[in-house]
Amino acid sequence: MSESKIPAPPSSAGAPRAGNPLLEVRDLQVVYGGIRAVKGIDLHIDRGELVALIGSNGAGKTTTLKALAGLVHPAGGQIRYEGGELHSIAAHRRAAMGIALVPEGRGVFARMTIAENLLMGAYSRSDKIEIATDLDRMYALFPRLAERKYQLAGTLSGGEQQMVAMARALMSRPRLLMLDEPSMGLAPLMVQKIFATIRDIAALGMSILLVEQNARLALQVAQRGYVMESGAITLSGSATELLGSDAVQRAYLGG
Amino acid sequence: MSRRSLCGSLRFGLLATLLRGFFVMQFSDKRNRLKFWLVLAALLLLPFITDALLGRSWVRIVDFAMLYIMLALGLNIVVGYAGLLDLGYIAFFAVGAYCYALTGSPHLALAFPMMFPAGVHLPFWIVLPMAALVAGGFGVLLGAPTLRLRGDYLAIVTLGFGEIIRIFLNNLDAPVNLTNGPQGISRIDPVSVAGVSLNSTQHIFGIVFPAVHLYFYLFLAFTALVVFVSRRLERSRIGRAWMAIREDEVAASAMGIDTRNLKLLAFAMGAMSGGASGALFAGFQGFVSPESFSLMESVMVLCMVVLGGMGNIAGVIFGAILLALLPEVLRHIVVPAQQALFGRTLVDPESLRMLLFGTALIVMMLYRPAGLLPSRVRRRELGADEPAAETSVYDATH
């Protein structure tokens, strides 16, 4: 669509960083009932960066996100966020620290209205006036949700539910937004809309970690990317490099 | 004989309708103060009306219905708000009842004659909060190991918990006679408020208040308290967090909700209501035994919640009244009706109760799956007033 909009990424991806990244993961390992789902991965996200984590089904992408959100306990490794270690911090505390997750399958609160869903996103906040302005901001970002404020989220279409989940996550005023398979199960037109919104959010300076099976789409909006295969990161680099790489072409882009 | 009881049942039907009307009114319209006072007056007159129309035994039945309302509202916090299916809820009722029984009867003199030669007789206002707190503690005790369980698995563990409590009560008569086993504990002190024992007829301003009437007012006050707390919880930050957990626990946790503590809180709050109700039950009955706390009772309370309308206070109250009164109504209709028709009792009202009950539940699931008085959200979910739901999928893909 508009590749020209993507700023040229620095090509130092994967290498140890001298700067001060927002999130830095070292040797992360997650074990599920004896099976090593994530086998020691390294990744980092700089402030204001949109990073894609791509890979096929079962590669360990969702598990990685869950470990970052604190929903599963890693078997080893370090997760440093804003300079501090996250290891012993519970999931709900991480949310309050600005790490927002839009879970796989969206996880909207089906029997609550859209407005209630969005307000749940601001659960850890207490600044009522600011919350109200943020709510209006979300309705401006997703006009379709504004039309359906008092409709139950469970009655929405998949794309609308994805919007609810994203708006809900943004209501927490995150500093790191993690999106798990936002394109899953959506009609092509809706996927384009959702990705246009992701691009808009990134343009505002949000740091985003985007997990996707749809590698082409993800790399089109991202600045950098990591390719994950059976629990390990096999490739990393700028989005343009990855889009052009033969391995990615063969494995994920059907080229 | 049969004609008289038929008349009675008709009058009963009228009474039930009135009762339902009162509760629905009270909770659907907050602004109308006049209505509130009318409801209050009607509730205050209820034992006298019941006494006059149906007799003293029915006042006792209404008293039990109040206890069931408290139980059902407590379970509604756990099941309706937080979405944690609890099949052993009656255990908290048992804990509350035994708390009262042990600290308000001569029984402990048997186990510890040196320490308590006359048993323990703590005042009601100490025993009741204690019973609620102990039951709340048991709620946390049940909640803590089951935090990771959901749905069917949670139901099975809670079912086991309920049975464990009952079996303990049944067997803790040795080595130290703590619960007196299956014989239960008797000679429990009656509830006494401000030095007035509720077990005796009182004359106030020339009006005669029999014991069952006095207990009715006591239970009414506590039911009102439980209703008030439930309502406040429902609209609070805690209540919304519970609903989020019920809808999607992972997402709730990612929103910054402390799912562990909030689930424990739901168990504790539900258990406290059950425990308080149990203590009132023990004081009212003067006798407790493990057989009052069977699995069937847990199922019954759960059915009150589901039948009335999960998550909706008015619905839960209605369900509790309906199911608490049903067996009594059957007893008063079925036996005389059979006597009149066949000259003898062919079907025992107790077994007929289960048959009717099962049928009613199946019919409900088919025609009113959200309960008789569903909550606002459940009603909308089932599409009663949601025309927009039809179009949204179309809009999204076109």
XYZ file of C-alpha atoms in Angstrom:
653
model
C 0.000 0.000 0.000
C 2.308 2.735 1.149
C 5.771 1.273 1.634
C 7.267 4.706 1.123
C 5.887 5.736 4.492
C 8.064 3.253 6.333
C 11.190 4.949 7.573
C 14.446 3.276 6.717
C 15.334 1.118 9.702
C 18.763 0.944 11.250
C 20.454 -2.241 10.111
C 22.013 -3.089 13.440
C 19.172 -5.480 14.328
C 20.133 -8.554 16.294
C 23.491 -7.215 17.347
C 24.030 -6.173 21.005
C 22.853 -2.642 21.512
C 24.783 0.181 22.957
C 21.705 2.364 23.546
C 18.936 1.990 26.085
C 16.181 -0.145 24.583
C 12.647 -0.123 26.009
C 12.543 -3.895 26.208
C 15.456 -6.253 26.130
C 15.098 -10.012 26.260
C 18.087 -12.274 26.820
C 18.125 -16.041 26.554
C 14.382 -16.326 27.343
C 13.281 -19.900 27.894
C 9.766 -21.175 28.521
C 8.932 -24.780 29.337
C 5.404 -26.164 29.078
C 4.984 -29.515 30.783
C 8.469 -30.725 29.883
C 8.421 -29.293 26.357
C 10.660 -26.354 25.663
C 8.378 -23.966 23.781
C 10.885 -21.111 23.769
C 14.523 -22.163 23.685
C 16.547 -19.183 24.703
C 15.744 -16.211 22.491
C 17.191 -12.701 22.423
C 15.283 -9.691 21.203
C 14.920 -6.020 21.903
C 12.582 -3.168 21.103
C 13.687 0.443 21.015
C 11.414 3.280 22.009
C 8.999 4.182 19.230
C 9.869 1.132 17.213
C 7.464 -1.308 15.553
C 8.995 -4.763 15.658
C 7.421 -7.829 14.053
C 7.839 -11.345 15.375
C 6.895 -13.692 12.577
C 6.861 -17.429 12.217
C 4.591 -20.347 11.549
C 2.015 -21.901 13.827
C 3.510 -23.347 16.993
C 6.838 -21.570 16.644
C 6.517 -20.119 20.158
C 5.497 -16.559 19.284
C 2.434 -16.421 21.514
C 4.342 -18.087 24.337
C 7.010 -15.403 24.047
C 4.380 -12.682 24.319
C 2.764 -14.390 27.286
C 6.122 -14.563 29.024
C 6.650 -10.854 28.398
C 3.184 -10.077 29.757
C 3.806 -12.248 32.802
C 1.085 -14.751 31.961
C 3.546 -17.660 31.903
C 6.663 -18.004 33.986
C 9.882 -18.331 32.049
C 12.218 -21.190 32.921
C 15.207 -18.969 32.376
C 16.574 -15.783 30.902
C 16.110 -12.096 31.546
C 13.459 -9.600 30.521
C 14.513 -6.021 31.095
C 11.912 -3.317 30.644
C 12.789 0.355 31.017
C 15.998 -0.751 32.633
C 14.401 -2.960 35.310
C 14.141 -6.734 35.558
C 10.583 -8.055 35.122
C 11.183 -11.571 36.393
C 9.373 -11.422 39.731
C 6.670 -8.958 38.686
C 3.118 -10.340 38.356
C 1.088 -9.886 35.183
C -1.277 -7.282 36.608
C 1.668 -5.221 37.873
C 3.290 -5.299 34.440
C 0.055 -3.952 32.942
C 0.233 -1.052 35.381
C 3.853 -0.500 34.311
C 2.735 0.179 30.764
C 2.960 -3.207 29.079
C -0.307 -3.865 27.263
C -1.188 -7.118 25.560
C -3.889 -7.606 22.960
C -4.303 -11.346 23.369
C -4.626 -13.905 20.630
C -8.274 -14.341 19.728
C -8.835 -10.801 21.042
C -10.205 -11.766 24.471
C -12.902 -9.132 24.590
C -15.253 -9.242 27.574
C -18.164 -10.603 25.603
C -20.963 -9.863 28.044
C -19.867 -6.313 28.695
C -20.570 -3.331 26.488
C -17.911 -1.737 24.311
C -17.736 1.221 26.689
C -17.284 -1.116 29.655
C -14.590 -3.022 27.783
C -12.654 0.140 27.081
C -12.990 1.292 30.677
C -11.586 -2.025 31.877
C -8.480 -1.113 29.909
C -8.023 1.847 32.224
C -8.419 -0.363 35.292
C -5.034 0.498 36.784
C -5.514 4.207 36.201
C -7.247 6.575 38.596
C -7.212 9.867 36.643
C -10.910 10.036 35.808
C -10.848 13.122 33.630
C -7.939 11.874 31.553
C -9.653 8.513 31.181
C -12.719 10.260 29.772
C -10.640 12.160 27.219
C -8.811 8.963 26.255
C -12.168 7.289 25.771
C -13.172 10.015 23.324
C -9.821 9.623 21.613
C -10.476 5.910 21.124
C -13.898 6.611 19.639
C -12.215 9.041 17.250
C -9.627 6.427 16.308
C -12.295 3.736 15.863
C -15.488 5.522 14.758
C -17.232 2.203 14.328
C -16.935 1.590 18.069
C -18.412 5.004 18.838
C -21.558 3.985 16.972
C -21.885 0.872 19.093
C -20.786 2.063 22.550
C -23.535 0.295 24.436
C -23.608 -2.876 22.399
C -22.260 -6.052 23.981
C -18.790 -6.809 22.708
C -19.713 -10.453 22.120
C -22.203 -9.446 19.442
C -19.590 -7.648 17.326
C -17.864 -9.000 14.249
C -14.326 -10.292 14.503
C -12.838 -7.101 13.121
C -14.817 -4.925 15.473
C -13.754 -7.119 18.378
C -10.146 -6.632 17.320
C -10.740 -2.888 17.399
C -12.229 -3.202 20.896
C -9.240 -5.220 22.064
C -6.782 -2.693 20.629
C -8.656 0.316 21.968
C -8.934 -1.378 25.352
C -5.185 -1.957 25.427
C -4.526 1.658 24.441
C -6.770 2.855 27.264
C -4.068 1.790 29.690
C -1.748 4.367 28.064
C 0.851 1.712 27.401
C 4.474 2.363 26.659
C 4.780 -1.034 25.016
C 1.888 -2.443 23.007
C 1.999 -6.143 22.190
C -0.364 -7.423 19.525
C -0.904 -11.153 19.131
C -2.118 -12.168 15.665
C -4.351 -9.174 14.992
C -5.203 -10.492 11.523
C -6.404 -13.873 12.718
C -9.769 -14.876 11.304
C -10.547 -11.522 9.735
C -11.832 -10.701 6.278
C -9.096 -9.259 4.003
C -10.613 -5.791 3.970
C -10.796 -5.745 7.763
C -7.186 -6.933 8.001
C -6.142 -3.925 5.924
C -8.105 -1.595 8.176
C -6.573 -3.077 11.319
C -3.068 -2.809 9.901
C -3.663 0.768 8.799
C -4.627 1.514 12.388
C -1.506 -0.226 13.708
C 0.533 1.978 11.408
C -1.307 5.059 12.709
C -0.660 4.092 16.308
C 3.014 3.484 15.542
C 3.219 6.857 13.827
C 2.224 8.456 17.120
C 5.414 7.081 18.616
C 4.089 3.949 20.297
C 6.525 1.071 20.734
C 4.881 -2.029 19.327
C 5.715 -5.713 19.274
C 3.609 -7.339 16.597
C 3.270 -11.110 16.436
C 1.934 -12.354 13.115
C 1.643 -15.395 10.930
C 0.983 -13.139 7.999
C 4.659 -12.302 7.476
C 4.261 -10.024 4.470
C 1.717 -7.771 6.164
C 3.696 -7.607 9.371
C 6.959 -6.778 7.628
C 5.225 -4.128 5.558
C 4.342 -2.105 8.652
C 7.322 -3.009 10.840
C 10.775 -1.476 10.941
C 12.530 -4.596 12.117
C 11.583 -8.204 12.394
C 12.505 -11.500 13.984
C 11.734 -14.872 12.455
C 10.911 -17.586 14.950
C 11.027 -21.313 14.222
C 10.359 -24.078 16.745
C 11.196 -21.990 19.758
C 14.275 -20.214 18.440
C 14.941 -17.049 16.500
C 16.491 -18.047 13.219
C 16.630 -14.734 11.413
C 16.478 -11.095 12.298
C 16.992 -7.820 10.538
C 15.284 -4.823 9.080
C 11.868 -5.398 7.627
C 13.090 -4.681 4.099
C 15.985 -7.093 4.478
C 13.679 -9.819 5.708
C 11.138 -9.154 2.966
C 13.919 -9.559 0.429
C 15.613 -12.548 2.025
C 15.353 -15.838 0.184
C 14.679 -17.860 3.323
C 11.737 -15.691 4.333
C 10.459 -15.595 0.780
C 10.487 -19.378 0.563
C 9.127 -20.142 4.007
C 6.529 -17.458 4.621
C 5.831 -15.442 1.533
C 5.270 -18.297 -0.901
C 7.719 -16.715 -3.294
C -60.448 -31.197 53.477
C -59.362 -30.957 49.852
C -61.435 -27.848 49.272
C -59.934 -26.094 52.183
C -56.355 -26.779 51.089
C -57.182 -25.739 47.536
C -58.389 -22.436 48.903
C -55.184 -22.269 50.843
C -53.099 -22.864 47.747
C -54.957 -20.149 45.890
C -54.264 -17.746 48.684
C -50.706 -18.899 48.656
C -50.419 -18.167 44.942
C -51.638 -14.662 45.570
C -49.096 -14.238 48.310
C -46.258 -15.465 46.107
C -47.270 -13.041 43.375
C -47.329 -10.204 45.856
C -43.951 -11.208 47.233
C -42.463 -11.281 43.774
C -44.006 -7.928 42.949
C -42.480 -6.389 46.041
C -39.011 -7.532 45.261
C -39.130 -6.622 41.611
C -40.440 -3.203 42.481
C -37.908 -2.559 45.131
C -34.959 -3.196 42.878
C -36.023 -1.857 39.530
C -36.991 1.644 40.578
C -34.684 3.446 42.915
C -36.045 6.944 42.464
C -39.516 6.248 43.684
C -39.356 6.746 47.435
C -43.040 6.095 47.957
C -42.669 2.666 46.435
C -39.781 1.954 48.743
C -41.829 2.780 51.827
C -44.743 0.720 50.541
C -42.450 -2.248 50.006
C -40.986 -1.810 53.462
C -44.435 -1.614 55.046
C -45.548 -4.709 53.144
C -42.452 -6.604 54.224
C -42.977 -5.580 57.829
C -46.571 -6.763 57.656
C -45.684 -9.954 55.792
C -45.420 -12.287 58.815
C -48.780 -11.062 60.120
C -50.440 -11.438 56.733
C -48.941 -14.888 56.254
C -49.998 -15.868 59.756
C -53.548 -14.702 59.193
C -53.950 -16.240 55.746
C -51.974 -19.459 55.958
C -51.124 -20.079 59.582
C -48.120 -19.949 61.841
C -46.229 -22.799 60.120
C -46.031 -20.731 56.957
C -44.309 -17.893 58.750
C -41.610 -20.411 59.629
C -41.409 -21.423 55.975
C -41.040 -17.779 54.968
C -38.250 -17.459 57.544
C -36.412 -20.330 55.876
C -36.966 -18.706 52.509
C -35.141 -15.639 53.848
C -32.171 -17.794 54.835
C -32.159 -19.258 51.336
C -32.214 -15.763 49.846
C -29.069 -14.908 51.800
C -27.424 -18.128 50.658
C -28.391 -17.614 47.041
C -27.178 -14.001 47.050
C -23.862 -15.131 48.511
C -23.451 -17.816 45.874
C -24.427 -15.261 43.241
C -21.275 -13.315 44.076
C -19.141 -16.366 43.345
C -21.050 -17.819 40.393
C -22.930 -14.866 38.958
C -20.324 -12.125 39.281
C -16.956 -13.855 39.242
C -18.104 -16.829 37.159
C -16.601 -19.440 39.482
C -18.831 -22.516 39.500
C -19.084 -23.629 43.132
C -20.898 -26.902 43.829
C -19.958 -27.106 47.486
C -21.343 -23.808 48.632
C -23.447 -25.296 51.419
C -20.177 -26.073 53.246
C -19.929 -22.395 54.215
C -23.482 -22.489 55.529
C -22.399 -25.518 57.578
C -19.287 -23.770 58.867
C -21.355 -20.780 59.975
C -23.994 -22.993 61.584
C -21.423 -25.052 63.516
C -19.585 -21.909 64.582
C -22.756 -20.710 66.195
C -23.603 -24.162 67.550
C -20.204 -24.611 69.212
C -19.971 -21.150 70.724
C -23.597 -20.879 71.737
C -24.497 -24.210 73.343
C -23.542 -26.459 76.262
C -21.966 -28.897 73.799
C -18.290 -28.039 74.315
C -18.669 -29.063 77.953
C -18.627 -32.655 76.687
C -15.310 -32.292 74.899
C -13.553 -29.944 77.320
C -15.254 -30.278 80.693
C -12.338 -28.627 82.473
C -12.205 -25.563 80.245
C -15.894 -25.050 79.600
C -17.921 -26.686 82.363
C -21.115 -25.089 81.077
C -20.214 -25.021 77.401
C -19.610 -21.765 75.575
C -22.281 -19.117 75.403
C -21.000 -16.138 73.508
C -23.423 -13.322 72.699
C -25.024 -13.321 69.269
C -23.346 -10.117 68.124
C -19.946 -11.698 68.610
C -20.830 -15.107 67.237
C -22.392 -13.846 64.048
C -19.442 -11.825 62.705
C -17.149 -14.587 63.881
C -19.153 -17.192 61.972
C -19.040 -14.995 58.877
C -15.295 -14.471 59.208
C -14.536 -18.149 59.813
C -16.666 -19.080 56.808
C -14.843 -16.391 54.806
C -11.573 -17.977 55.892
C -12.813 -21.331 54.645
C -13.737 -19.601 51.407
C -10.130 -18.512 50.955
C -9.018 -21.997 51.980
C -11.098 -23.434 49.149
C -10.171 -20.668 46.749
C -6.412 -20.773 47.144
C -5.728 -24.269 45.764
C -8.346 -23.925 43.028
C -7.147 -20.641 41.539
C -5.929 -22.237 38.356
C -9.053 -24.303 37.832
C -11.970 -23.290 35.708
C -15.412 -24.521 34.777
C -15.973 -28.247 35.191
C -12.714 -28.829 37.032
C -13.464 -26.153 39.570
C -16.979 -27.550 39.995
C -15.594 -30.999 40.803
C -13.110 -29.721 43.377
C -15.676 -27.503 45.089
C -18.099 -30.424 45.132
C -15.416 -32.462 46.883
C -14.775 -29.641 49.325
C -18.439 -29.503 50.280
C -18.480 -33.226 50.929
C -15.240 -33.097 52.932
C -16.754 -30.541 55.290
C -19.905 -32.590 55.725
C -17.953 -35.812 56.327
C -15.730 -34.053 58.842
C -18.784 -32.815 60.722
C -20.144 -36.336 60.624
C -16.991 -37.892 62.056
C -15.462 -35.336 64.369
C -17.029 -36.918 67.440
C -13.818 -38.844 68.067
C -11.107 -38.695 69.380
C -12.458 -35.427 70.790
C -16.179 -34.932 70.561
C -16.189 -31.674 68.681
C -19.267 -31.944 66.472
C -21.186 -34.764 68.127
C -21.163 -36.639 64.811
C -24.402 -37.533 63.052
C -26.467 -36.786 66.168
C -25.668 -33.123 65.707
C -25.595 -30.386 68.301
C -28.777 -29.466 70.114
C -29.833 -27.028 72.824
C -28.287 -24.143 70.894
C -28.895 -20.738 72.467
C -31.627 -18.766 70.761
C -30.647 -15.501 69.142
C -31.007 -12.694 71.600
C -31.026 -9.069 70.548
C -30.562 -6.334 73.139
C -31.285 -8.768 75.936
C -34.502 -9.947 74.304
C -34.551 -13.616 73.414
C -36.155 -14.105 70.014
C -37.373 -17.521 71.053
C -40.172 -16.132 73.163
C -43.326 -14.255 72.308
C -42.919 -10.535 72.852
C -45.508 -7.870 73.449
C -44.512 -4.551 71.959
C -46.975 -1.630 71.978
C -49.728 -4.113 72.674
C -48.935 -6.140 69.536
C -48.098 -9.800 70.001
C -44.914 -10.882 68.224
C -44.461 -14.646 68.245
C -40.908 -16.040 67.922
C -41.190 -16.809 64.203
C -42.198 -13.212 63.581
C -39.218 -11.905 65.503
C -36.849 -14.127 63.560
C -38.440 -12.926 60.358
C -37.478 -9.345 61.169
C -33.975 -10.382 62.107
C -33.561 -12.287 58.846
C -35.115 -9.439 56.902
C -32.520 -7.048 58.304
C -29.666 -9.351 57.341
C -31.124 -10.078 53.918
C -31.385 -6.340 53.345
C -27.738 -6.018 54.346
C -26.674 -8.760 51.916
C -28.739 -7.147 49.155
C -27.146 -3.794 49.883
C -23.609 -5.205 49.850
C -24.327 -7.164 46.659
C -25.631 -4.074 44.920
C -22.670 -1.977 45.951
C -20.253 -4.680 44.867
C -21.963 -5.111 41.526
C -21.448 -1.478 40.599
C -18.002 -1.122 42.100
C -14.565 -1.423 40.584
C -14.322 -4.827 42.244
C -17.594 -5.928 40.675
C -16.482 -4.896 37.203
C -13.170 -6.652 37.691
C -15.025 -9.840 38.701
C -17.106 -9.633 35.544
C -13.985 -9.154 33.448
C -12.457 -12.251 35.064
C -15.669 -14.144 34.350
C -15.520 -13.123 30.701
C -11.816 -13.709 29.994
C -9.310 -14.313 32.717
C -6.191 -13.874 30.580
C -7.394 -10.582 29.159
C -8.468 -9.423 32.627
C -5.009 -10.119 33.940
C -3.470 -8.266 31.000
C -5.676 -5.278 31.900
C -3.954 -5.024 35.265
C -6.533 -6.932 37.293
C -5.075 -8.949 40.135
C -7.038 -12.076 39.257
C -5.692 -14.125 42.153
C -6.728 -11.756 44.922
C -10.025 -10.866 43.308
C -11.007 -14.516 42.916
C -10.106 -15.152 46.543
C -12.154 -12.104 47.509
C -15.151 -13.456 45.600
C -14.868 -16.793 47.401
C -14.493 -15.036 50.749
C -17.401 -12.632 50.219
C -19.703 -15.425 49.054
C -18.638 -17.630 51.938
C -19.231 -14.857 54.471
C -22.815 -14.463 53.376
C -23.234 -18.242 53.582
C -21.621 -18.342 57.018
C -23.826 -15.565 58.397
C -26.867 -17.326 57.025
C -25.681 -20.567 58.659
C -25.269 -18.910 62.052
C -28.785 -17.473 61.829
C -30.037 -20.913 60.850
C -28.427 -22.526 63.906
C -29.883 -19.926 66.254
C -33.308 -20.238 64.657
C -33.410 -24.045 64.647
C -31.708 -24.609 67.984
C -30.229 -27.733 66.459
C -27.709 -28.540 63.713
C -26.640 -31.864 62.220
C -24.554 -32.757 59.182
C -27.510 -34.012 57.203
C -28.738 -30.444 56.674
C -25.648 -29.775 54.586
C -25.816 -32.413 51.875
C -24.734 -31.981 48.275
C -28.404 -31.685 47.358
C -28.573 -28.425 49.304
C -25.635 -27.003 47.342
C -27.337 -27.980 44.118
C -30.562 -26.419 45.347
C -28.918 -23.072 46.104
C -27.149 -23.123 42.733
C -30.491 -23.818 41.059
C -32.001 -20.821 42.843
C -29.296 -18.647 41.332
C -29.575 -20.123 37.840
C -33.357 -20.361 37.790
C -33.895 -16.821 39.001
C -31.292 -15.213 36.756
C -27.580 -15.417 37.370
C -25.986 -12.101 38.215
C -29.270 -10.334 38.821
C -30.121 -9.667 42.455
C -33.890 -9.476 41.976
C -33.786 -12.668 39.905
C -31.753 -14.547 42.480
C -34.138 -13.476 45.259
C -37.092 -14.575 43.183
C -35.449 -17.930 42.422
C -34.696 -18.483 46.093
C -38.265 -17.739 47.155
C -39.686 -19.944 44.445
C -37.546 -22.964 45.212
C -37.743 -22.549 48.971
C -41.531 -22.482 48.861
C -42.019 -25.130 46.172
C -41.683 -28.244 48.385
C -44.046 -26.765 50.966
C -46.615 -25.901 48.349
C -46.385 -29.395 46.907
C -46.800 -30.928 50.326
C -49.949 -28.906 50.823
C -51.397 -29.627 47.400
C -50.187 -33.017 46.252
C -51.151 -35.127 49.250
C -54.678 -33.723 49.672
C -55.244 -33.825 45.929
C -54.263 -37.483 45.750
C -56.339 -38.271 48.787
C -59.333 -36.703 47.127
C -58.767 -38.379 43.760
C -57.568 -41.857 44.720
C -58.343 -42.061 48.371
C -54.674 -42.614 49.221
C -51.272 -41.078 48.559
C -49.736 -42.706 45.487
C -46.763 -40.432 44.910
C -44.730 -39.073 47.736
C -44.479 -35.253 47.428
C -40.721 -35.443 47.971
C -40.142 -37.566 44.850
C -42.652 -35.537 42.900
C -40.674 -32.457 43.860
C -37.563 -33.771 42.125
C -39.566 -34.724 39.039
C -41.175 -31.302 38.790
C -37.926 -29.657 39.544
C -36.044 -31.483 36.787
C -38.810 -30.767 34.316
C -38.860 -27.107 35.300
C -35.116 -26.809 34.757
C -35.288 -28.422 31.315
C -38.173 -26.164 30.299
C -36.233 -23.181 31.601
C -33.110 -24.038 29.653
C -35.212 -24.323 26.519
C -37.333 -21.211 26.870
C -35.664 -18.892 29.373
C -31.983 -19.803 29.367
C -30.997 -16.600 31.153
C -33.311 -17.249 34.095
C -36.761 -16.008 35.030
C -35.545 -12.477 35.697
C -32.325 -12.257 33.698
C -29.766 -9.572 34.312
C -29.642 -6.661 31.917
C -26.613 -8.002 30.134
C -27.824 -11.574 29.803
C -31.087 -10.307 28.396
C -29.289 -8.296 25.786
C -26.905 -11.098 25.009
C -29.808 -13.322 24.119
C -30.982 -10.697 21.668
C -34.172 -9.522 23.361
C -33.476 -5.868 22.678
C -30.540 -5.860 20.349
C -31.491 -5.301 16.724
C -28.033 -3.932 15.940
C -26.454 -7.325 16.552
C -27.885 -8.591 13.283
C -26.256 -5.984 11.138
C -22.802 -5.768 12.651
C -21.329 -8.817 10.922
C -22.693 -7.646 7.612
C -21.249 -4.162 8.071
C -17.849 -5.491 8.916
C -17.434 -7.602 5.840
C -18.966 -5.203 3.316
